[in-house]
Amino acid sequence: MTVPVDVETGPRAPASAFLDPSLMQSAPDKGEIRIARDAGVSGAAVNVLIYLDGRHVVNVDANRVAVLRVPAGMRKIGIQYFNVSEPVEYHELRVEPGKHYDYRISGTAGLLMGEWRFERLN
């Protein structure tokens, strides 16, 4: 079982986790997609890769919040667990300038092969 991380106050993913540094930069025409990965021992060793519009853009560790600042418009946010041989789970959303969209990654049972969830919070 994992423990939720507050998307507002949780520790942020470091710059080294981002493959596209432009996603860390604010701009008036961007919105924020905030993805909180739960804390806890369960699943902490599992790699979680985040995709934006089909591109791998950031890796998020347990007990971290990845904040992606993305241009407005229709976006596909995806999560891949373990490694690139696993399928990507996508959610579609319309991003509006100045707004934020929160997601949670949680897991249950076992250190590796538990059940994983990727859910929108708002």
mmCIF file with all atom_site columns, C-alpha atoms in Angstrom:
data_model
loop_
_atom_site.group_PDB
_atom_site.id
_atom_site.type_symbol
_atom_site.label_atom_id
_atom_site.label_alt_id
_atom_site.label_comp_id
_atom_site.label_asym_id
_atom_site.label_entity_id
_atom_site.label_seq_id
_atom_site.pdbx_PDB_ins_code
_atom_site.Cartn_x
_atom_site.Cartn_y
_atom_site.Cartn_z
_atom_site.occupancy
_atom_site.B_iso_or_equiv
_atom_site.pdbx_formal_charge
_atom_site.auth_seq_id
_atom_site.auth_comp_id
_atom_site.auth_asym_id
_atom_site.auth_atom_id
_atom_site.pdbx_PDB_model_num
ATOM 1   C CA . MET A 1 1   ? 0.000  0.000  0.000   1.00 0.00 ? 1   MET A CA 1
ATOM 2   C CA . THR A 1 2   ? 1.150  3.522  -0.710  1.00 0.00 ? 2   THR A CA 1
ATOM 3   C CA . VAL A 1 3   ? 0.609  6.872  1.004   1.00 0.00 ? 3   VAL A CA 1
ATOM 4   C CA . PRO A 1 4   ? -0.782 9.871  -0.927  1.00 0.00 ? 4   PRO A CA 1
ATOM 5   C CA . VAL A 1 5   ? 1.469  12.871 -1.510  1.00 0.00 ? 5   VAL A CA 1
ATOM 6   C CA . ASP A 1 6   ? -0.154 16.299 -1.432  1.00 0.00 ? 6   ASP A CA 1
ATOM 7   C CA . VAL A 1 7   ? 0.050  17.758 -4.928  1.00 0.00 ? 7   VAL A CA 1
ATOM 8   C CA . GLU A 1 8   ? 0.268  21.292 -3.518  1.00 0.00 ? 8   GLU A CA 1
ATOM 9   C CA . THR A 1 9   ? 3.006  20.767 -0.928  1.00 0.00 ? 9   THR A CA 1
ATOM 10  C CA . GLY A 1 10  ? 4.727  17.495 -1.830  1.00 0.00 ? 10  GLY A CA 1
ATOM 11  C CA . PRO A 1 11  ? 8.425  17.414 -2.800  1.00 0.00 ? 11  PRO A CA 1
ATOM 12  C CA . ARG A 1 12  ? 8.904  18.307 -6.454  1.00 0.00 ? 12  ARG A CA 1
ATOM 13  C CA . ALA A 1 13  ? 10.625 16.130 -9.029  1.00 0.00 ? 13  ALA A CA 1
ATOM 14  C CA . PRO A 1 14  ? 14.158 17.455 -9.587  1.00 0.00 ? 14  PRO A CA 1
ATOM 15  C CA . ALA A 1 15  ? 15.195 19.092 -12.854 1.00 0.00 ? 15  ALA A CA 1
ATOM 16  C CA . SER A 1 16  ? 17.289 16.003 -13.635 1.00 0.00 ? 16  SER A CA 1
ATOM 17  C CA . ALA A 1 17  ? 14.076 13.957 -13.945 1.00 0.00 ? 17  ALA A CA 1
ATOM 18  C CA . PHE A 1 18  ? 12.906 16.016 -16.956 1.00 0.00 ? 18  PHE A CA 1
ATOM 19  C CA . LEU A 1 19  ? 13.907 15.022 -20.474 1.00 0.00 ? 19  LEU A CA 1
ATOM 20  C CA . ASP A 1 20  ? 12.350 18.225 -21.877 1.00 0.00 ? 20  ASP A CA 1
ATOM 21  C CA . PRO A 1 21  ? 13.459 21.271 -19.837 1.00 0.00 ? 21  PRO A CA 1
ATOM 22  C CA . SER A 1 22  ? 10.883 23.523 -21.574 1.00 0.00 ? 22  SER A CA 1
ATOM 23  C CA . LEU A 1 23  ? 8.188  21.774 -19.506 1.00 0.00 ? 23  LEU A CA 1
ATOM 24  C CA . MET A 1 24  ? 9.607  23.402 -16.356 1.00 0.00 ? 24  MET A CA 1
ATOM 25  C CA . GLN A 1 25  ? 9.199  26.946 -17.699 1.00 0.00 ? 25  GLN A CA 1
ATOM 26  C CA . SER A 1 26  ? 6.084  28.998 -16.962 1.00 0.00 ? 26  SER A CA 1
ATOM 27  C CA . ALA A 1 27  ? 4.420  31.155 -19.619 1.00 0.00 ? 27  ALA A CA 1
ATOM 28  C CA . PRO A 1 28  ? 1.074  32.968 -19.898 1.00 0.00 ? 28  PRO A CA 1
ATOM 29  C CA . ASP A 1 29  ? -0.147 30.531 -22.576 1.00 0.00 ? 29  ASP A CA 1
ATOM 30  C CA . LYS A 1 30  ? 0.591  27.405 -20.480 1.00 0.00 ? 30  LYS A CA 1
ATOM 31  C CA . GLY A 1 31  ? -1.318 25.334 -17.943 1.00 0.00 ? 31  GLY A CA 1
ATOM 32  C CA . GLU A 1 32  ? 0.093  22.937 -15.341 1.00 0.00 ? 32  GLU A CA 1
ATOM 33  C CA . ILE A 1 33  ? -0.297 19.192 -15.191 1.00 0.00 ? 33  ILE A CA 1
ATOM 34  C CA . ARG A 1 34  ? 0.738  18.084 -11.686 1.00 0.00 ? 34  ARG A CA 1
ATOM 35  C CA . ILE A 1 35  ? 1.333  14.375 -11.156 1.00 0.00 ? 35  ILE A CA 1
ATOM 36  C CA . ALA A 1 36  ? 1.825  13.178 -7.583  1.00 0.00 ? 36  ALA A CA 1
ATOM 37  C CA . ARG A 1 37  ? 3.363  9.755  -7.074  1.00 0.00 ? 37  ARG A CA 1
ATOM 38  C CA . ASP A 1 38  ? 2.539  8.178  -3.723  1.00 0.00 ? 38  ASP A CA 1
ATOM 39  C CA . ALA A 1 39  ? 5.138  7.591  -1.010  1.00 0.00 ? 39  ALA A CA 1
ATOM 40  C CA . GLY A 1 40  ? 5.824  4.282  0.724   1.00 0.00 ? 40  GLY A CA 1
ATOM 41  C CA . VAL A 1 41  ? 7.895  1.145  0.280   1.00 0.00 ? 41  VAL A CA 1
ATOM 42  C CA . SER A 1 42  ? 5.369  -0.630 -1.932  1.00 0.00 ? 42  SER A CA 1
ATOM 43  C CA . GLY A 1 43  ? 6.357  -0.018 -5.535  1.00 0.00 ? 43  GLY A CA 1
ATOM 44  C CA . ALA A 1 44  ? 9.089  2.500  -4.707  1.00 0.00 ? 44  ALA A CA 1
ATOM 45  C CA . ALA A 1 45  ? 11.607 0.618  -6.871  1.00 0.00 ? 45  ALA A CA 1
ATOM 46  C CA . VAL A 1 46  ? 9.319  0.675  -9.927  1.00 0.00 ? 46  VAL A CA 1
ATOM 47  C CA . ASN A 1 47  ? 10.195 3.060  -12.752 1.00 0.00 ? 47  ASN A CA 1
ATOM 48  C CA . VAL A 1 48  ? 7.333  5.379  -13.708 1.00 0.00 ? 48  VAL A CA 1
ATOM 49  C CA . LEU A 1 49  ? 7.708  7.181  -17.020 1.00 0.00 ? 49  LEU A CA 1
ATOM 50  C CA . ILE A 1 50  ? 5.441  10.084 -17.986 1.00 0.00 ? 50  ILE A CA 1
ATOM 51  C CA . TYR A 1 51  ? 4.525  10.829 -21.589 1.00 0.00 ? 51  TYR A CA 1
ATOM 52  C CA . LEU A 1 52  ? 3.064  13.976 -23.109 1.00 0.00 ? 52  LEU A CA 1
ATOM 53  C CA . ASP A 1 53  ? 1.484  13.701 -26.553 1.00 0.00 ? 53  ASP A CA 1
ATOM 54  C CA . GLY A 1 54  ? 3.370  10.453 -27.211 1.00 0.00 ? 54  GLY A CA 1
ATOM 55  C CA . ARG A 1 55  ? 6.810  11.656 -26.028 1.00 0.00 ? 55  ARG A CA 1
ATOM 56  C CA . HIS A 1 56  ? 8.577  10.410 -22.893 1.00 0.00 ? 56  HIS A CA 1
ATOM 57  C CA . VAL A 1 57  ? 9.164  13.683 -21.012 1.00 0.00 ? 57  VAL A CA 1
ATOM 58  C CA . VAL A 1 58  ? 9.837  12.941 -17.322 1.00 0.00 ? 58  VAL A CA 1
ATOM 59  C CA . ASN A 1 59  ? 10.484 10.144 -14.823 1.00 0.00 ? 59  ASN A CA 1
ATOM 60  C CA . VAL A 1 60  ? 8.802  10.469 -11.442 1.00 0.00 ? 60  VAL A CA 1
ATOM 61  C CA . ASP A 1 61  ? 10.098 8.806  -8.294  1.00 0.00 ? 61  ASP A CA 1
ATOM 62  C CA . ALA A 1 62  ? 8.022  7.785  -5.280  1.00 0.00 ? 62  ALA A CA 1
ATOM 63  C CA . ASN A 1 63  ? 7.086  10.657 -2.952  1.00 0.00 ? 63  ASN A CA 1
ATOM 64  C CA . ARG A 1 64  ? 7.488  13.283 -5.691  1.00 0.00 ? 64  ARG A CA 1
ATOM 65  C CA . VAL A 1 65  ? 5.273  15.617 -7.698  1.00 0.00 ? 65  VAL A CA 1
ATOM 66  C CA . ALA A 1 66  ? 6.128  16.238 -11.348 1.00 0.00 ? 66  ALA A CA 1
ATOM 67  C CA . VAL A 1 67  ? 4.852  19.620 -12.538 1.00 0.00 ? 67  VAL A CA 1
ATOM 68  C CA . LEU A 1 68  ? 4.602  19.912 -16.321 1.00 0.00 ? 68  LEU A CA 1
ATOM 69  C CA . ARG A 1 69  ? 3.947  23.368 -17.738 1.00 0.00 ? 69  ARG A CA 1
ATOM 70  C CA . VAL A 1 70  ? 2.369  22.711 -21.115 1.00 0.00 ? 70  VAL A CA 1
ATOM 71  C CA . PRO A 1 71  ? 0.933  24.876 -23.912 1.00 0.00 ? 71  PRO A CA 1
ATOM 72  C CA . ALA A 1 72  ? -2.854 25.213 -23.968 1.00 0.00 ? 72  ALA A CA 1
ATOM 73  C CA . GLY A 1 73  ? -4.863 22.821 -26.138 1.00 0.00 ? 73  GLY A CA 1
ATOM 74  C CA . MET A 1 74  ? -5.777 19.140 -26.285 1.00 0.00 ? 74  MET A CA 1
ATOM 75  C CA . ARG A 1 75  ? -3.128 16.978 -24.625 1.00 0.00 ? 75  ARG A CA 1
ATOM 76  C CA . LYS A 1 76  ? -2.553 13.299 -23.986 1.00 0.00 ? 76  LYS A CA 1
ATOM 77  C CA . ILE A 1 77  ? -0.812 12.527 -20.694 1.00 0.00 ? 77  ILE A CA 1
ATOM 78  C CA . GLY A 1 78  ? 0.472  8.985  -20.339 1.00 0.00 ? 78  GLY A CA 1
ATOM 79  C CA . ILE A 1 79  ? 2.003  6.811  -17.662 1.00 0.00 ? 79  ILE A CA 1
ATOM 80  C CA . GLN A 1 80  ? 4.154  3.734  -18.173 1.00 0.00 ? 80  GLN A CA 1
ATOM 81  C CA . TYR A 1 81  ? 5.133  1.473  -15.286 1.00 0.00 ? 81  TYR A CA 1
ATOM 82  C CA . PHE A 1 82  ? 8.286  -0.675 -14.998 1.00 0.00 ? 82  PHE A CA 1
ATOM 83  C CA . ASN A 1 83  ? 9.912  -0.091 -18.410 1.00 0.00 ? 83  ASN A CA 1
ATOM 84  C CA . VAL A 1 84  ? 9.305  0.687  -22.068 1.00 0.00 ? 84  VAL A CA 1
ATOM 85  C CA . SER A 1 85  ? 8.045  -2.826 -22.856 1.00 0.00 ? 85  SER A CA 1
ATOM 86  C CA . GLU A 1 86  ? 4.850  -2.154 -20.865 1.00 0.00 ? 86  GLU A CA 1
ATOM 87  C CA . PRO A 1 87  ? 1.839  -0.373 -22.427 1.00 0.00 ? 87  PRO A CA 1
ATOM 88  C CA . VAL A 1 88  ? 1.306  3.350  -21.848 1.00 0.00 ? 88  VAL A CA 1
ATOM 89  C CA . GLU A 1 89  ? -1.947 4.346  -20.104 1.00 0.00 ? 89  GLU A CA 1
ATOM 90  C CA . TYR A 1 90  ? -3.191 7.640  -21.584 1.00 0.00 ? 90  TYR A CA 1
ATOM 91  C CA . HIS A 1 91  ? -5.662 10.268 -20.376 1.00 0.00 ? 91  HIS A CA 1
ATOM 92  C CA . GLU A 1 92  ? -6.828 13.079 -22.649 1.00 0.00 ? 92  GLU A CA 1
ATOM 93  C CA . LEU A 1 93  ? -7.489 16.579 -21.392 1.00 0.00 ? 93  LEU A CA 1
ATOM 94  C CA . ARG A 1 94  ? -7.963 20.101 -22.653 1.00 0.00 ? 94  ARG A CA 1
ATOM 95  C CA . VAL A 1 95  ? -5.376 22.381 -21.024 1.00 0.00 ? 95  VAL A CA 1
ATOM 96  C CA . GLU A 1 96  ? -6.340 26.023 -20.510 1.00 0.00 ? 96  GLU A CA 1
ATOM 97  C CA . PRO A 1 97  ? -3.827 28.815 -19.791 1.00 0.00 ? 97  PRO A CA 1
ATOM 98  C CA . GLY A 1 98  ? -3.269 29.452 -16.072 1.00 0.00 ? 98  GLY A CA 1
ATOM 99  C CA . LYS A 1 99  ? -5.166 26.356 -14.892 1.00 0.00 ? 99  LYS A CA 1
ATOM 100 C CA . HIS A 1 100 ? -3.805 23.245 -13.206 1.00 0.00 ? 100 HIS A CA 1
ATOM 101 C CA . TYR A 1 101 ? -4.788 19.597 -13.588 1.00 0.00 ? 101 TYR A CA 1
ATOM 102 C CA . ASP A 1 102 ? -3.902 17.143 -10.842 1.00 0.00 ? 102 ASP A CA 1
ATOM 103 C CA . TYR A 1 103 ? -3.237 13.413 -11.107 1.00 0.00 ? 103 TYR A CA 1
ATOM 104 C CA . ARG A 1 104 ? -2.235 10.705 -8.657  1.00 0.00 ? 104 ARG A CA 1
ATOM 105 C CA . ILE A 1 105 ? -0.156 7.575  -9.206  1.00 0.00 ? 105 ILE A CA 1
ATOM 106 C CA . SER A 1 106 ? -0.768 4.958  -6.519  1.00 0.00 ? 106 SER A CA 1
ATOM 107 C CA . GLY A 1 107 ? -0.003 1.298  -6.032  1.00 0.00 ? 107 GLY A CA 1
ATOM 108 C CA . THR A 1 108 ? -1.100 -1.600 -3.889  1.00 0.00 ? 108 THR A CA 1
ATOM 109 C CA . ALA A 1 109 ? 0.395  -4.908 -2.795  1.00 0.00 ? 109 ALA A CA 1
ATOM 110 C CA . GLY A 1 110 ? 3.909  -6.112 -3.375  1.00 0.00 ? 110 GLY A CA 1
ATOM 111 C CA . LEU A 1 111 ? 7.128  -4.299 -4.136  1.00 0.00 ? 111 LEU A CA 1
ATOM 112 C CA . LEU A 1 112 ? 6.896  -4.673 -7.907  1.00 0.00 ? 112 LEU A CA 1
ATOM 113 C CA . MET A 1 113 ? 3.882  -6.483 -9.291  1.00 0.00 ? 113 MET A CA 1
ATOM 114 C CA . GLY A 1 114 ? 1.063  -4.817 -7.399  1.00 0.00 ? 114 GLY A CA 1
ATOM 115 C CA . GLU A 1 115 ? -1.869 -3.035 -8.963  1.00 0.00 ? 115 GLU A CA 1
ATOM 116 C CA . TRP A 1 116 ? -1.163 0.489  -10.228 1.00 0.00 ? 116 TRP A CA 1
ATOM 117 C CA . ARG A 1 117 ? -3.623 3.351  -10.635 1.00 0.00 ? 117 ARG A CA 1
ATOM 118 C CA . PHE A 1 118 ? -3.366 6.601  -12.550 1.00 0.00 ? 118 PHE A CA 1
ATOM 119 C CA . GLU A 1 119 ? -6.303 8.847  -11.697 1.00 0.00 ? 119 GLU A CA 1
ATOM 120 C CA . ARG A 1 120 ? -7.309 12.440 -12.223 1.00 0.00 ? 120 ARG A CA 1
ATOM 121 C CA . LEU A 1 121 ? -7.975 14.359 -8.997  1.00 0.00 ? 121 LEU A CA 1
ATOM 122 C CA . ASN A 1 122 ? -9.649 17.487 -10.385 1.00 0.00 ? 122 ASN A CA 1
#
